[in-house]
Amino acid sequence: MAATAVLAGKTRRALDSTVLDDAVATQDTVTQLIAAIRRVRREVPAAAAVIEQHCTAHDYDNPGSRRSPGTTRTPATC
């Protein structure tokens, strides 16, 4: 990425909440992670292919939707 300067000038935080053992905090963190993955997918060339291959727990094309249990191609890693 340094060679391509694809992220030059990008200074957005991926996470800004403290992880607590609390359902609301956990959901907030998950929501922020999903949003960050979507941003990377939009901004970084070829990131969509990597995300499609490795991040299978969420449908990153359709905001607000998770894949139904048992429909992931491989165990979720993201």
Coordinates of N, CA and C in Angstrom, one line a residue:
M1 N 0.8 -1.2 0.0 CA 0.0 0.0 0.0 C 0.9 1.3 0.0
A2 N 2.0 1.2 0.7 CA 2.9 2.4 0.7 C 3.4 2.7 -0.7
A3 N 3.6 1.7 -1.5 CA 4.1 1.9 -2.9 C 3.1 2.6 -3.8
T4 N 1.8 2.3 -3.5 CA 0.7 2.8 -4.4 C 0.2 4.1 -3.8
A5 N 0.4 4.4 -2.6 CA -0.1 5.6 -1.9 C -1.6 5.6 -1.9
V6 N -2.3 4.4 -1.9 CA -3.7 4.4 -2.1 C -4.4 5.0 -0.9
L7 N -3.8 5.0 0.3 CA -4.4 5.5 1.5 C -3.8 6.9 1.9
A8 N -3.1 7.5 1.0 CA -2.5 8.8 1.3 C -3.6 9.8 1.6
G9 N -3.4 10.5 2.8 CA -4.4 11.5 3.2 C -5.6 11.0 3.9
K10 N -5.7 9.7 4.0 CA -6.8 9.0 4.7 C -6.5 8.9 6.2
T11 N -7.2 9.5 7.0 CA -7.0 9.5 8.5 C -8.2 9.2 9.3
R12 N -9.0 8.3 8.8 CA -10.2 7.9 9.5 C -9.9 6.8 10.5
R13 N -10.5 6.9 11.7 CA -10.3 5.8 12.7 C -11.3 4.6 12.4
A14 N -10.8 3.4 12.6 CA -11.7 2.3 12.4 C -12.5 2.0 13.6
L15 N -12.0 2.3 14.8 CA -12.7 2.0 16.1 C -12.5 3.2 17.0
D16 N -13.5 3.6 17.7 CA -13.3 4.6 18.7 C -14.1 4.3 20.0
S17 N -14.6 3.0 20.2 CA -15.2 2.7 21.4 C -14.4 1.6 22.1
T18 N -14.5 1.7 23.4 CA -13.8 0.7 24.3 C -14.6 -0.6 24.3
V19 N -14.0 -1.7 24.1 CA -14.7 -3.0 24.1 C -15.0 -3.3 25.6
L20 N -16.2 -3.4 25.9 CA -16.7 -3.8 27.2 C -17.4 -5.1 27.1
D21 N -17.6 -5.9 28.2 CA -18.3 -7.1 28.2 C -19.8 -6.7 28.4
D22 N -20.3 -6.1 27.4 CA -21.7 -5.5 27.4 C -22.2 -5.7 26.0
A23 N -23.5 -6.2 25.8 CA -24.0 -6.4 24.5 C -24.1 -5.2 23.7
V24 N -24.5 -4.0 24.3 CA -24.6 -2.8 23.5 C -23.2 -2.3 23.0
A25 N -22.2 -2.4 23.9 CA -20.9 -2.0 23.4 C -20.3 -2.9 22.4
T26 N -20.6 -4.2 22.5 CA -20.1 -5.2 21.5 C -20.8 -4.9 20.2
Q27 N -22.1 -4.7 20.2 CA -22.8 -4.4 19.0 C -22.3 -3.1 18.3
D28 N -22.0 -2.1 19.1 CA -21.5 -0.8 18.6 C -20.2 -1.1 17.9
T29 N -19.3 -1.9 18.5 CA -18.0 -2.2 18.0 C -18.1 -3.0 16.7
V30 N -19.0 -3.9 16.6 CA -19.3 -4.7 15.4 C -19.8 -3.8 14.3
T31 N -20.7 -2.9 14.6 CA -21.2 -2.0 13.6 C -20.1 -1.1 13.1
Q32 N -19.2 -0.7 13.9 CA -18.0 0.1 13.5 C -17.1 -0.7 12.6
L33 N -16.8 -1.9 13.0 CA -16.0 -2.8 12.2 C -16.6 -3.0 10.8
I34 N -17.8 -3.3 10.7 CA -18.5 -3.5 9.4 C -18.4 -2.2 8.6
A35 N -18.6 -1.0 9.1 CA -18.5 0.2 8.4 C -17.1 0.4 7.9
A36 N -16.1 0.1 8.7 CA -14.7 0.3 8.4 C -14.3 -0.7 7.2
I37 N -14.8 -1.9 7.3 CA -14.5 -2.9 6.2 C -15.2 -2.4 4.9
R38 N -16.4 -1.8 5.0 CA -17.0 -1.3 3.8 C -16.3 -0.1 3.2
R39 N -15.7 0.8 4.0 CA -14.9 1.9 3.6 C -13.7 1.4 2.9
V40 N -13.0 0.4 3.5 CA -11.8 -0.1 2.9 C -12.1 -0.7 1.5
R41 N -13.2 -1.4 1.5 CA -13.6 -2.1 0.2 C -13.9 -1.0 -0.9
R42 N -14.4 0.1 -0.5 CA -14.7 1.2 -1.5 C -13.4 1.9 -1.9
E43 N -12.5 2.1 -1.0 CA -11.4 3.0 -1.2 C -10.1 2.3 -1.7
V44 N -10.0 1.0 -1.5 CA -8.7 0.3 -1.8 C -9.0 -0.6 -3.0
P45 N -8.3 -0.4 -4.1 CA -8.4 -1.3 -5.2 C -8.0 -2.7 -4.8
A46 N -8.8 -3.7 -5.3 CA -8.5 -5.1 -5.0 C -8.9 -5.5 -3.6
A47 N -9.4 -4.6 -2.8 CA -9.8 -5.0 -1.4 C -11.0 -5.9 -1.4
A48 N -11.9 -5.6 -2.4 CA -13.2 -6.4 -2.4 C -12.9 -7.8 -2.6
A49 N -11.9 -8.2 -3.4 CA -11.7 -9.6 -3.6 C -11.2 -10.3 -2.3
V50 N -10.3 -9.6 -1.6 CA -9.8 -10.1 -0.3 C -10.9 -10.2 0.7
I51 N -11.7 -9.2 0.8 CA -12.8 -9.2 1.8 C -13.8 -10.3 1.4
E52 N -14.1 -10.5 0.2 CA -15.0 -11.6 -0.3 C -14.5 -12.9 0.1
Q53 N -13.2 -13.1 0.0 CA -12.6 -14.4 0.3 C -12.5 -14.7 1.8
H54 N -12.2 -13.7 2.6 CA -11.9 -13.9 4.0 C -13.0 -13.5 5.0
C55 N -13.8 -12.6 4.6 CA -14.8 -12.0 5.6 C -16.2 -12.5 5.1
T56 N -16.7 -13.6 5.7 CA -17.9 -14.2 5.2 C -19.1 -14.1 6.2
A57 N -18.9 -13.5 7.3 CA -20.0 -13.4 8.3 C -21.1 -12.3 8.0
H58 N -20.7 -11.4 7.1 CA -21.6 -10.3 6.8 C -21.7 -10.1 5.3
D59 N -22.8 -9.7 4.8 CA -23.0 -9.3 3.4 C -22.6 -7.8 3.2
Y60 N -21.4 -7.5 2.8 CA -21.0 -6.2 2.7 C -21.6 -5.4 1.6
D61 N -22.3 -6.0 0.7 CA -23.0 -5.3 -0.4 C -24.3 -4.7 0.0
N62 N -25.0 -5.3 1.0 CA -26.3 -4.9 1.4 C -26.3 -4.3 2.8
P63 N -26.2 -3.0 3.0 CA -26.2 -2.4 4.4 C -27.4 -2.9 5.2
G64 N -27.0 -3.2 6.5 CA -28.1 -3.6 7.4 C -28.5 -5.1 7.4
S65 N -27.8 -5.9 6.6 CA -28.2 -7.3 6.5 C -27.0 -8.2 6.8
R66 N -27.3 -9.2 7.6 CA -26.4 -10.3 7.9 C -26.8 -11.5 7.1
R67 N -25.9 -12.3 6.8 CA -26.3 -13.6 6.2 C -26.9 -14.5 7.2
S68 N -27.9 -15.2 6.8 CA -28.6 -16.1 7.7 C -27.6 -17.2 8.2
P69 N -27.8 -17.7 9.5 CA -26.9 -18.7 10.0 C -26.9 -19.9 9.0
G70 N -25.7 -20.5 8.8 CA -25.6 -21.7 8.0 C -25.5 -21.3 6.5
T71 N -25.4 -20.1 6.1 CA -25.3 -19.7 4.7 C -23.9 -19.2 4.3
T72 N -23.0 -19.1 5.3 CA -21.7 -18.7 5.0 C -20.9 -19.8 4.2
R73 N -20.1 -19.4 3.3 CA -19.4 -20.4 2.5 C -18.3 -21.1 3.3
T74 N -17.6 -20.3 4.2 CA -16.6 -20.9 5.0 C -16.8 -20.2 6.4
P75 N -16.1 -20.8 7.4 CA -16.3 -20.1 8.8 C -15.9 -18.7 8.7
A76 N -16.7 -17.9 9.4 CA -16.4 -16.4 9.4 C -15.1 -16.1 10.1
T77 N -14.4 -15.1 9.4 CA -13.1 -14.7 10.0 C -13.0 -13.2 10.2
C78 N -14.0 -12.5 9.8 CA -14.1 -11.0 10.0 C -15.3 -10.6 10.7

